[in-house]
């Protein structure tokens, strides 16, 4: 045993991703005295600008958007009591198929080994006991999420560290429920075409393939407030439309797939730190 605190490192693509996928565990483990390290890989410059102006539209300034989103990220981290924020500040690549995917210096265009080397240095500095990122499809196919997965797994190979490693996911039962809720809030939402519906059906995992179910019910208010801190992107954050009470009822469980473990902790588990304390 050492005096070094147990440490969670979450590697995310954009400002606001930390709250959507891991806001509950970041808040819960911070409250339990665990060091929480957030690594945000891109500057978020392909997000909405002031007044909701979209990327590529007149008046959209990626540099100004990036500055605004960094300030929002810091506010979110304050809400979640994140111990340490590290930003790699690669240019946001935008959604798959956008022209910004091909921009030199974008995260999607960055050689994996280059990004991984930078992340490996942070891993050596913080020596995380648990690392959380996305699966190989970035959960839903976003290029920056895919790249975050790639550099995280490559960085782990560059170090001699053996943390527990998790990929964020969602049970398909909950994905179905979210679809119902979205229709509740958007009664005029058209039916998706068959190809889109089939792709949506593949997001997440069957419930019995999820290894780790972490109850974060007591921290759902912080998670909501962390999402709300990203006010410039409010139009894109569906969960904020629920209101805090409904959000708390539906968002009290965060789920993961454990992909690396040296502790022998039994699965399914209800704690990312099972076997470590």
PDB file of C-alpha atoms in Angstrom:
ATOM      1  CA  UNK A   1       0.000   0.000   0.000  1.00  0.00           C
ATOM      2  CA  UNK A   2       1.149   3.559  -0.673  1.00  0.00           C
ATOM      3  CA  UNK A   3      -0.048   6.999   0.265  1.00  0.00           C
ATOM      4  CA  UNK A   4      -0.948   7.653  -3.392  1.00  0.00           C
ATOM      5  CA  UNK A   5      -4.698   8.162  -3.691  1.00  0.00           C
ATOM      6  CA  UNK A   6      -6.775   5.868  -5.837  1.00  0.00           C
ATOM      7  CA  UNK A   7      -7.128   7.585  -9.199  1.00  0.00           C
ATOM      8  CA  UNK A   8      -9.735   7.528 -11.954  1.00  0.00           C
ATOM      9  CA  UNK A   9      -8.779   8.862 -15.401  1.00  0.00           C
ATOM     10  CA  UNK A  10     -11.558   9.527 -17.916  1.00  0.00           C
ATOM     11  CA  UNK A  11     -10.466  10.211 -21.516  1.00  0.00           C
ATOM     12  CA  UNK A  12     -13.107  12.085 -23.505  1.00  0.00           C
ATOM     13  CA  UNK A  13     -13.292  13.690 -26.921  1.00  0.00           C
ATOM     14  CA  UNK A  14     -15.051  17.041 -26.398  1.00  0.00           C
ATOM     15  CA  UNK A  15     -16.104  19.469 -23.700  1.00  0.00           C
ATOM     16  CA  UNK A  16     -19.488  18.169 -22.402  1.00  0.00           C
ATOM     17  CA  UNK A  17     -18.712  14.473 -23.057  1.00  0.00           C
ATOM     18  CA  UNK A  18     -17.402  14.169 -19.508  1.00  0.00           C
ATOM     19  CA  UNK A  19     -20.838  15.019 -18.128  1.00  0.00           C
ATOM     20  CA  UNK A  20     -22.911  12.968 -20.554  1.00  0.00           C
ATOM     21  CA  UNK A  21     -21.155   9.648 -20.155  1.00  0.00           C
ATOM     22  CA  UNK A  22     -19.320   9.820 -16.852  1.00  0.00           C
ATOM     23  CA  UNK A  23     -20.676  12.765 -14.875  1.00  0.00           C
ATOM     24  CA  UNK A  24     -22.126  10.430 -12.268  1.00  0.00           C
ATOM     25  CA  UNK A  25     -18.978   8.425 -11.636  1.00  0.00           C
ATOM     26  CA  UNK A  26     -16.763  11.510 -11.642  1.00  0.00           C
ATOM     27  CA  UNK A  27     -18.961  13.113  -8.982  1.00  0.00           C
ATOM     28  CA  UNK A  28     -19.420   9.926  -6.966  1.00  0.00           C
ATOM     29  CA  UNK A  29     -15.765   8.980  -6.809  1.00  0.00           C
ATOM     30  CA  UNK A  30     -14.658  12.535  -6.080  1.00  0.00           C
ATOM     31  CA  UNK A  31     -17.048  12.487  -3.108  1.00  0.00           C
ATOM     32  CA  UNK A  32     -15.436   9.223  -1.975  1.00  0.00           C
ATOM     33  CA  UNK A  33     -11.999  10.845  -1.894  1.00  0.00           C
ATOM     34  CA  UNK A  34     -10.729   9.336  -5.143  1.00  0.00           C
ATOM     35  CA  UNK A  35      -8.605  11.526  -7.403  1.00  0.00           C
ATOM     36  CA  UNK A  36     -10.481  12.198 -10.632  1.00  0.00           C
ATOM     37  CA  UNK A  37      -8.518  13.148 -13.739  1.00  0.00           C
ATOM     38  CA  UNK A  38     -10.311  14.277 -16.887  1.00  0.00           C
ATOM     39  CA  UNK A  39      -8.468  14.350 -20.210  1.00  0.00           C
ATOM     40  CA  UNK A  40     -10.374  16.206 -22.945  1.00  0.00           C
ATOM     41  CA  UNK A  41      -8.825  15.596 -26.355  1.00  0.00           C
ATOM     42  CA  UNK A  42     -10.327  18.324 -28.574  1.00  0.00           C
ATOM     43  CA  UNK A  43     -11.148  22.001 -28.270  1.00  0.00           C
ATOM     44  CA  UNK A  44     -14.828  21.594 -29.220  1.00  0.00           C
ATOM     45  CA  UNK A  45     -14.496  24.192 -31.967  1.00  0.00           C
ATOM     46  CA  UNK A  46     -17.071  22.430 -34.166  1.00  0.00           C
ATOM     47  CA  UNK A  47     -19.790  23.039 -31.604  1.00  0.00           C
ATOM     48  CA  UNK A  48     -22.486  25.696 -31.844  1.00  0.00           C
ATOM     49  CA  UNK A  49     -21.443  29.312 -31.595  1.00  0.00           C
ATOM     50  CA  UNK A  50     -23.249  32.136 -29.762  1.00  0.00           C
ATOM     51  CA  UNK A  51     -26.913  32.265 -30.705  1.00  0.00           C
ATOM     52  CA  UNK A  52     -26.779  28.687 -31.973  1.00  0.00           C
ATOM     53  CA  UNK A  53     -24.820  29.502 -35.124  1.00  0.00           C
ATOM     54  CA  UNK A  54     -23.730  26.228 -36.714  1.00  0.00           C
ATOM     55  CA  UNK A  55     -20.277  25.190 -37.940  1.00  0.00           C
ATOM     56  CA  UNK A  56     -19.759  26.364 -41.500  1.00  0.00           C
ATOM     57  CA  UNK A  57     -22.404  29.066 -41.250  1.00  0.00           C
ATOM     58  CA  UNK A  58     -21.508  32.769 -41.499  1.00  0.00           C
ATOM     59  CA  UNK A  59     -20.364  34.079 -38.145  1.00  0.00           C
ATOM     60  CA  UNK A  60     -19.162  30.743 -36.779  1.00  0.00           C
ATOM     61  CA  UNK A  61     -15.664  31.271 -35.358  1.00  0.00           C
ATOM     62  CA  UNK A  62     -14.120  27.949 -34.254  1.00  0.00           C
ATOM     63  CA  UNK A  63     -11.458  29.680 -32.145  1.00  0.00           C
ATOM     64  CA  UNK A  64     -14.045  31.722 -30.263  1.00  0.00           C
ATOM     65  CA  UNK A  65     -16.239  28.644 -29.811  1.00  0.00           C
ATOM     66  CA  UNK A  66     -13.258  26.695 -28.469  1.00  0.00           C
ATOM     67  CA  UNK A  67     -12.498  29.411 -25.899  1.00  0.00           C
ATOM     68  CA  UNK A  68     -16.124  29.534 -24.786  1.00  0.00           C
ATOM     69  CA  UNK A  69     -16.309  25.761 -24.496  1.00  0.00           C
ATOM     70  CA  UNK A  70     -13.127  25.581 -22.453  1.00  0.00           C
ATOM     71  CA  UNK A  71     -14.657  27.972 -19.961  1.00  0.00           C
ATOM     72  CA  UNK A  72     -17.776  25.804 -19.844  1.00  0.00           C
ATOM     73  CA  UNK A  73     -15.611  22.720 -19.368  1.00  0.00           C
ATOM     74  CA  UNK A  74     -13.920  24.283 -16.363  1.00  0.00           C
ATOM     75  CA  UNK A  75     -17.327  25.141 -14.907  1.00  0.00           C
ATOM     76  CA  UNK A  76     -18.503  21.556 -15.420  1.00  0.00           C
ATOM     77  CA  UNK A  77     -15.383  20.240 -13.697  1.00  0.00           C
ATOM     78  CA  UNK A  78     -16.073  22.542 -10.753  1.00  0.00           C
ATOM     79  CA  UNK A  79     -19.578  21.089 -10.449  1.00  0.00           C
ATOM     80  CA  UNK A  80     -18.310  17.492 -10.632  1.00  0.00           C
ATOM     81  CA  UNK A  81     -15.385  18.237  -8.279  1.00  0.00           C
ATOM     82  CA  UNK A  82     -12.900  16.910 -10.829  1.00  0.00           C
ATOM     83  CA  UNK A  83      -9.462  16.956  -9.246  1.00  0.00           C
ATOM     84  CA  UNK A  84      -7.391  17.526 -12.389  1.00  0.00           C
ATOM     85  CA  UNK A  85      -8.331  18.708 -15.875  1.00  0.00           C
ATOM     86  CA  UNK A  86      -5.923  18.081 -18.751  1.00  0.00           C
ATOM     87  CA  UNK A  87      -6.676  19.267 -22.298  1.00  0.00           C
ATOM     88  CA  UNK A  88      -4.860  18.038 -25.406  1.00  0.00           C
ATOM     89  CA  UNK A  89      -6.509  20.808 -27.470  1.00  0.00           C
ATOM     90  CA  UNK A  90      -6.591  19.083 -30.827  1.00  0.00           C
ATOM     91  CA  UNK A  91      -8.934  20.735 -33.304  1.00  0.00           C
ATOM     92  CA  UNK A  92     -12.454  19.309 -33.187  1.00  0.00           C
ATOM     93  CA  UNK A  93     -12.998  17.079 -36.241  1.00  0.00           C
ATOM     94  CA  UNK A  94     -16.779  17.503 -36.402  1.00  0.00           C
ATOM     95  CA  UNK A  95     -19.232  14.708 -37.170  1.00  0.00           C
ATOM     96  CA  UNK A  96     -18.256  11.834 -39.453  1.00  0.00           C
ATOM     97  CA  UNK A  97     -18.287  12.989 -43.068  1.00  0.00           C
ATOM     98  CA  UNK A  98     -17.895  16.701 -42.347  1.00  0.00           C
ATOM     99  CA  UNK A  99     -15.176  18.559 -44.317  1.00  0.00           C
ATOM    100  CA  UNK A 100     -13.525  19.348 -40.961  1.00  0.00           C
ATOM    101  CA  UNK A 101     -12.554  15.666 -40.714  1.00  0.00           C
ATOM    102  CA  UNK A 102      -9.821  16.429 -43.240  1.00  0.00           C
ATOM    103  CA  UNK A 103      -8.493  19.612 -41.648  1.00  0.00           C
ATOM    104  CA  UNK A 104      -4.762  19.374 -40.913  1.00  0.00           C
ATOM    105  CA  UNK A 105      -4.268  19.376 -37.162  1.00  0.00           C
ATOM    106  CA  UNK A 106      -7.713  17.965 -36.444  1.00  0.00           C
ATOM    107  CA  UNK A 107      -7.848  15.136 -33.954  1.00  0.00           C
ATOM    108  CA  UNK A 108      -9.044  12.711 -36.653  1.00  0.00           C
ATOM    109  CA  UNK A 109      -5.973  13.552 -38.759  1.00  0.00           C
ATOM    110  CA  UNK A 110      -3.524  13.225 -35.865  1.00  0.00           C
ATOM    111  CA  UNK A 111      -1.353  10.090 -35.993  1.00  0.00           C
ATOM    112  CA  UNK A 112      -2.515   7.748 -33.252  1.00  0.00           C
ATOM    113  CA  UNK A 113       0.992   7.246 -31.919  1.00  0.00           C
ATOM    114  CA  UNK A 114       1.467  11.005 -31.547  1.00  0.00           C
ATOM    115  CA  UNK A 115      -1.703  11.454 -29.503  1.00  0.00           C
ATOM    116  CA  UNK A 116      -0.997   8.276 -27.567  1.00  0.00           C
ATOM    117  CA  UNK A 117       2.488   9.450 -26.590  1.00  0.00           C
ATOM    118  CA  UNK A 118       1.040  12.624 -25.073  1.00  0.00           C
ATOM    119  CA  UNK A 119      -1.609  10.671 -23.205  1.00  0.00           C
ATOM    120  CA  UNK A 120       0.934   8.100 -22.018  1.00  0.00           C
ATOM    121  CA  UNK A 121       2.893  10.904 -20.363  1.00  0.00           C
ATOM    122  CA  UNK A 122      -0.233  11.908 -18.447  1.00  0.00           C
ATOM    123  CA  UNK A 123      -0.812   8.288 -17.465  1.00  0.00           C
ATOM    124  CA  UNK A 124       2.736   8.045 -16.126  1.00  0.00           C
ATOM    125  CA  UNK A 125       2.196  11.277 -14.212  1.00  0.00           C
ATOM    126  CA  UNK A 126      -1.125  10.351 -12.617  1.00  0.00           C
ATOM    127  CA  UNK A 127      -0.765   6.539 -12.524  1.00  0.00           C
ATOM    128  CA  UNK A 128      -4.509   5.851 -12.769  1.00  0.00           C
ATOM    129  CA  UNK A 129      -5.975   2.769 -11.135  1.00  0.00           C
ATOM    130  CA  UNK A 130      -9.003   2.979 -13.441  1.00  0.00           C
ATOM    131  CA  UNK A 131      -9.156   4.331 -17.012  1.00  0.00           C
ATOM    132  CA  UNK A 132     -12.451   5.010 -18.783  1.00  0.00           C
ATOM    133  CA  UNK A 133     -12.926   5.832 -22.463  1.00  0.00           C
ATOM    134  CA  UNK A 134     -15.108   4.797 -25.435  1.00  0.00           C
ATOM    135  CA  UNK A 135     -15.298   1.534 -27.373  1.00  0.00           C
ATOM    136  CA  UNK A 136     -13.733   1.100 -30.802  1.00  0.00           C
ATOM    137  CA  UNK A 137     -16.745   2.703 -32.500  1.00  0.00           C
ATOM    138  CA  UNK A 138     -16.679   5.695 -30.173  1.00  0.00           C
ATOM    139  CA  UNK A 139     -20.095   4.514 -28.907  1.00  0.00           C
ATOM    140  CA  UNK A 140     -21.922   6.001 -31.915  1.00  0.00           C
ATOM    141  CA  UNK A 141     -19.342   6.511 -34.642  1.00  0.00           C
ATOM    142  CA  UNK A 142     -18.067  10.033 -33.973  1.00  0.00           C
ATOM    143  CA  UNK A 143     -14.515  10.323 -35.371  1.00  0.00           C
ATOM    144  CA  UNK A 144     -13.134  12.093 -32.299  1.00  0.00           C
ATOM    145  CA  UNK A 145     -14.620   9.467 -29.989  1.00  0.00           C
ATOM    146  CA  UNK A 146     -13.077   6.723 -32.125  1.00  0.00           C
ATOM    147  CA  UNK A 147      -9.736   8.535 -32.016  1.00  0.00           C
ATOM    148  CA  UNK A 148      -9.966   8.956 -28.229  1.00  0.00           C
ATOM    149  CA  UNK A 149     -10.436   5.197 -27.960  1.00  0.00           C
ATOM    150  CA  UNK A 150      -7.473   4.557 -30.228  1.00  0.00           C
ATOM    151  CA  UNK A 151      -5.024   6.821 -28.424  1.00  0.00           C
ATOM    152  CA  UNK A 152      -6.135   5.550 -25.018  1.00  0.00           C
ATOM    153  CA  UNK A 153      -5.564   1.912 -25.870  1.00  0.00           C
ATOM    154  CA  UNK A 154      -2.250   2.738 -27.586  1.00  0.00           C
ATOM    155  CA  UNK A 155      -1.123   4.863 -24.618  1.00  0.00           C
ATOM    156  CA  UNK A 156      -1.809   1.984 -22.251  1.00  0.00           C
ATOM    157  CA  UNK A 157       0.449  -0.216 -24.370  1.00  0.00           C
ATOM    158  CA  UNK A 158       3.204   2.399 -24.088  1.00  0.00           C
ATOM    159  CA  UNK A 159       3.206   2.312 -20.300  1.00  0.00           C
ATOM    160  CA  UNK A 160       3.922  -0.415 -17.792  1.00  0.00           C
ATOM    161  CA  UNK A 161       0.703   0.424 -15.968  1.00  0.00           C
ATOM    162  CA  UNK A 162      -2.052  -2.150 -15.449  1.00  0.00           C
ATOM    163  CA  UNK A 163      -5.182  -0.190 -14.513  1.00  0.00           C
ATOM    164  CA  UNK A 164      -8.667  -1.531 -14.777  1.00  0.00           C
ATOM    165  CA  UNK A 165      -9.913  -0.315 -18.164  1.00  0.00           C
ATOM    166  CA  UNK A 166     -13.532   0.363 -19.050  1.00  0.00           C
ATOM    167  CA  UNK A 167     -15.441   1.429 -22.132  1.00  0.00           C
ATOM    168  CA  UNK A 168     -18.612   3.446 -21.673  1.00  0.00           C
ATOM    169  CA  UNK A 169     -21.788   1.880 -22.990  1.00  0.00           C
ATOM    170  CA  UNK A 170     -25.549   1.870 -22.628  1.00  0.00           C
ATOM    171  CA  UNK A 171     -27.882  -1.085 -22.119  1.00  0.00           C
ATOM    172  CA  UNK A 172     -30.138  -1.576 -25.126  1.00  0.00           C
ATOM    173  CA  UNK A 173     -33.136  -1.592 -22.795  1.00  0.00           C
ATOM    174  CA  UNK A 174     -32.244   1.965 -21.823  1.00  0.00           C
ATOM    175  CA  UNK A 175     -31.603   2.987 -25.431  1.00  0.00           C
ATOM    176  CA  UNK A 176     -35.129   1.855 -26.245  1.00  0.00           C
ATOM    177  CA  UNK A 177     -36.445   3.866 -23.301  1.00  0.00           C
ATOM    178  CA  UNK A 178     -34.578   6.972 -24.482  1.00  0.00           C
ATOM    179  CA  UNK A 179     -36.179   6.614 -27.892  1.00  0.00           C
ATOM    180  CA  UNK A 180     -39.604   6.603 -26.250  1.00  0.00           C
ATOM    181  CA  UNK A 181     -38.726   9.644 -24.150  1.00  0.00           C
ATOM    182  CA  UNK A 182     -37.436  11.579 -27.169  1.00  0.00           C
ATOM    183  CA  UNK A 183     -40.759  11.014 -28.902  1.00  0.00           C
ATOM    184  CA  UNK A 184     -42.519  12.177 -25.769  1.00  0.00           C
ATOM    185  CA  UNK A 185     -40.652  15.482 -25.953  1.00  0.00           C
ATOM    186  CA  UNK A 186     -40.751  15.712 -29.763  1.00  0.00           C
ATOM    187  CA  UNK A 187     -44.187  14.521 -30.836  1.00  0.00           C
ATOM    188  CA  UNK A 188     -43.549  15.669 -34.403  1.00  0.00           C
ATOM    189  CA  UNK A 189     -40.302  13.723 -34.716  1.00  0.00           C
ATOM    190  CA  UNK A 190     -40.460  11.706 -37.956  1.00  0.00           C
ATOM    191  CA  UNK A 191     -39.940   7.966 -37.996  1.00  0.00           C
ATOM    192  CA  UNK A 192     -36.287   7.154 -38.805  1.00  0.00           C
ATOM    193  CA  UNK A 193     -35.607   5.480 -42.130  1.00  0.00           C
ATOM    194  CA  UNK A 194     -34.908   1.722 -41.883  1.00  0.00           C
ATOM    195  CA  UNK A 195     -31.134   2.090 -42.267  1.00  0.00           C
ATOM    196  CA  UNK A 196     -30.974   4.727 -39.529  1.00  0.00           C
ATOM    197  CA  UNK A 197     -33.204   2.646 -37.272  1.00  0.00           C
ATOM    198  CA  UNK A 198     -30.986  -0.400 -37.813  1.00  0.00           C
ATOM    199  CA  UNK A 199     -27.876   1.625 -36.963  1.00  0.00           C
ATOM    200  CA  UNK A 200     -29.508   2.984 -33.806  1.00  0.00           C
ATOM    201  CA  UNK A 201     -30.463  -0.544 -32.768  1.00  0.00           C
ATOM    202  CA  UNK A 202     -26.777  -1.490 -32.769  1.00  0.00           C
ATOM    203  CA  UNK A 203     -25.774   1.277 -30.335  1.00  0.00           C
ATOM    204  CA  UNK A 204     -25.074   0.069 -26.832  1.00  0.00           C
ATOM    205  CA  UNK A 205     -25.068  -3.560 -25.728  1.00  0.00           C
ATOM    206  CA  UNK A 206     -27.537  -6.223 -24.656  1.00  0.00           C
ATOM    207  CA  UNK A 207     -28.036  -5.842 -20.930  1.00  0.00           C
ATOM    208  CA  UNK A 208     -26.377  -9.159 -20.123  1.00  0.00           C
ATOM    209  CA  UNK A 209     -23.124  -8.116 -21.845  1.00  0.00           C
ATOM    210  CA  UNK A 210     -22.620  -5.097 -19.573  1.00  0.00           C
ATOM    211  CA  UNK A 211     -20.107  -5.917 -16.879  1.00  0.00           C
ATOM    212  CA  UNK A 212     -20.390  -2.901 -14.623  1.00  0.00           C
ATOM    213  CA  UNK A 213     -23.428  -1.028 -13.316  1.00  0.00           C
ATOM    214  CA  UNK A 214     -22.559   1.946 -11.115  1.00  0.00           C
ATOM    215  CA  UNK A 215     -25.348   3.569  -9.105  1.00  0.00           C
ATOM    216  CA  UNK A 216     -24.895   7.324  -9.281  1.00  0.00           C
ATOM    217  CA  UNK A 217     -28.431   8.269  -8.289  1.00  0.00           C
ATOM    218  CA  UNK A 218     -27.218  10.488  -5.472  1.00  0.00           C
ATOM    219  CA  UNK A 219     -25.139  12.521  -7.908  1.00  0.00           C
ATOM    220  CA  UNK A 220     -27.631  12.968 -10.747  1.00  0.00           C
ATOM    221  CA  UNK A 221     -28.205  16.584  -9.718  1.00  0.00           C
ATOM    222  CA  UNK A 222     -24.509  17.334 -10.135  1.00  0.00           C
ATOM    223  CA  UNK A 223     -24.520  15.529 -13.471  1.00  0.00           C
ATOM    224  CA  UNK A 224     -27.451  17.633 -14.670  1.00  0.00           C
ATOM    225  CA  UNK A 225     -25.767  20.844 -13.499  1.00  0.00           C
ATOM    226  CA  UNK A 226     -22.528  19.824 -15.222  1.00  0.00           C
ATOM    227  CA  UNK A 227     -24.404  19.346 -18.488  1.00  0.00           C
ATOM    228  CA  UNK A 228     -26.153  22.684 -17.962  1.00  0.00           C
ATOM    229  CA  UNK A 229     -22.726  24.322 -17.560  1.00  0.00           C
ATOM    230  CA  UNK A 230     -22.257  23.646 -21.292  1.00  0.00           C
ATOM    231  CA  UNK A 231     -24.955  26.209 -22.029  1.00  0.00           C
ATOM    232  CA  UNK A 232     -23.722  27.053 -25.527  1.00  0.00           C
ATOM    233  CA  UNK A 233     -24.496  23.492 -26.616  1.00  0.00           C
ATOM    234  CA  UNK A 234     -27.874  23.320 -24.869  1.00  0.00           C
ATOM    235  CA  UNK A 235     -29.744  22.833 -28.144  1.00  0.00           C
ATOM    236  CA  UNK A 236     -27.789  19.610 -28.692  1.00  0.00           C
ATOM    237  CA  UNK A 237     -28.062  18.238 -25.148  1.00  0.00           C
ATOM    238  CA  UNK A 238     -31.400  16.465 -25.174  1.00  0.00           C
ATOM    239  CA  UNK A 239     -31.172  15.468 -21.501  1.00  0.00           C
ATOM    240  CA  UNK A 240     -31.523  19.076 -20.347  1.00  0.00           C
ATOM    241  CA  UNK A 241     -35.025  19.191 -21.808  1.00  0.00           C
ATOM    242  CA  UNK A 242     -36.170  16.636 -19.224  1.00  0.00           C
ATOM    243  CA  UNK A 243     -35.712  18.939 -16.267  1.00  0.00           C
ATOM    244  CA  UNK A 244     -33.669  17.972 -13.234  1.00  0.00           C
ATOM    245  CA  UNK A 245     -36.262  15.791 -11.487  1.00  0.00           C
ATOM    246  CA  UNK A 246     -37.039  13.613 -14.513  1.00  0.00           C
ATOM    247  CA  UNK A 247     -33.356  13.490 -15.377  1.00  0.00           C
ATOM    248  CA  UNK A 248     -32.574  12.191 -11.904  1.00  0.00           C
ATOM    249  CA  UNK A 249     -35.150   9.440 -12.235  1.00  0.00           C
ATOM    250  CA  UNK A 250     -33.739   8.202 -15.536  1.00  0.00           C
ATOM    251  CA  UNK A 251     -30.017   8.859 -15.303  1.00  0.00           C
ATOM    252  CA  UNK A 252     -29.087   7.269 -11.988  1.00  0.00           C
ATOM    253  CA  UNK A 253     -27.073   4.386 -13.442  1.00  0.00           C
ATOM    254  CA  UNK A 254     -23.888   4.569 -15.505  1.00  0.00           C
ATOM    255  CA  UNK A 255     -22.808   1.426 -17.314  1.00  0.00           C
ATOM    256  CA  UNK A 256     -19.514   0.108 -18.645  1.00  0.00           C
ATOM    257  CA  UNK A 257     -17.740  -2.856 -20.165  1.00  0.00           C
ATOM    258  CA  UNK A 258     -14.601  -3.932 -18.361  1.00  0.00           C
ATOM    259  CA  UNK A 259     -11.892  -4.774 -20.895  1.00  0.00           C
ATOM    260  CA  UNK A 260      -8.761  -4.974 -18.740  1.00  0.00           C
ATOM    261  CA  UNK A 261      -8.437  -6.121 -15.152  1.00  0.00           C
ATOM    262  CA  UNK A 262      -5.671  -7.492 -12.932  1.00  0.00           C
ATOM    263  CA  UNK A 263      -7.706  -7.627  -9.721  1.00  0.00           C
ATOM    264  CA  UNK A 264      -9.830 -10.683 -10.360  1.00  0.00           C
ATOM    265  CA  UNK A 265     -12.944  -8.838  -9.184  1.00  0.00           C
ATOM    266  CA  UNK A 266     -16.081 -10.780 -10.046  1.00  0.00           C
ATOM    267  CA  UNK A 267     -18.452  -9.512 -12.711  1.00  0.00           C
ATOM    268  CA  UNK A 268     -21.032  -8.167 -12.959  1.00  0.00           C
ATOM    269  CA  UNK A 269     -19.769  -5.510 -10.587  1.00  0.00           C
ATOM    270  CA  UNK A 270     -21.210  -2.279  -9.191  1.00  0.00           C
ATOM    271  CA  UNK A 271     -17.986  -0.356  -8.585  1.00  0.00           C
ATOM    272  CA  UNK A 272     -15.204   0.651 -10.988  1.00  0.00           C
ATOM    273  CA  UNK A 273     -12.816   0.226  -8.057  1.00  0.00           C
ATOM    274  CA  UNK A 274     -13.956  -3.280  -7.105  1.00  0.00           C
ATOM    275  CA  UNK A 275     -10.867  -5.280  -6.165  1.00  0.00           C
ATOM    276  CA  UNK A 276      -8.827  -2.136  -5.521  1.00  0.00           C
ATOM    277  CA  UNK A 277     -10.100  -1.232  -2.068  1.00  0.00           C
TER     278      UNK A 277
END
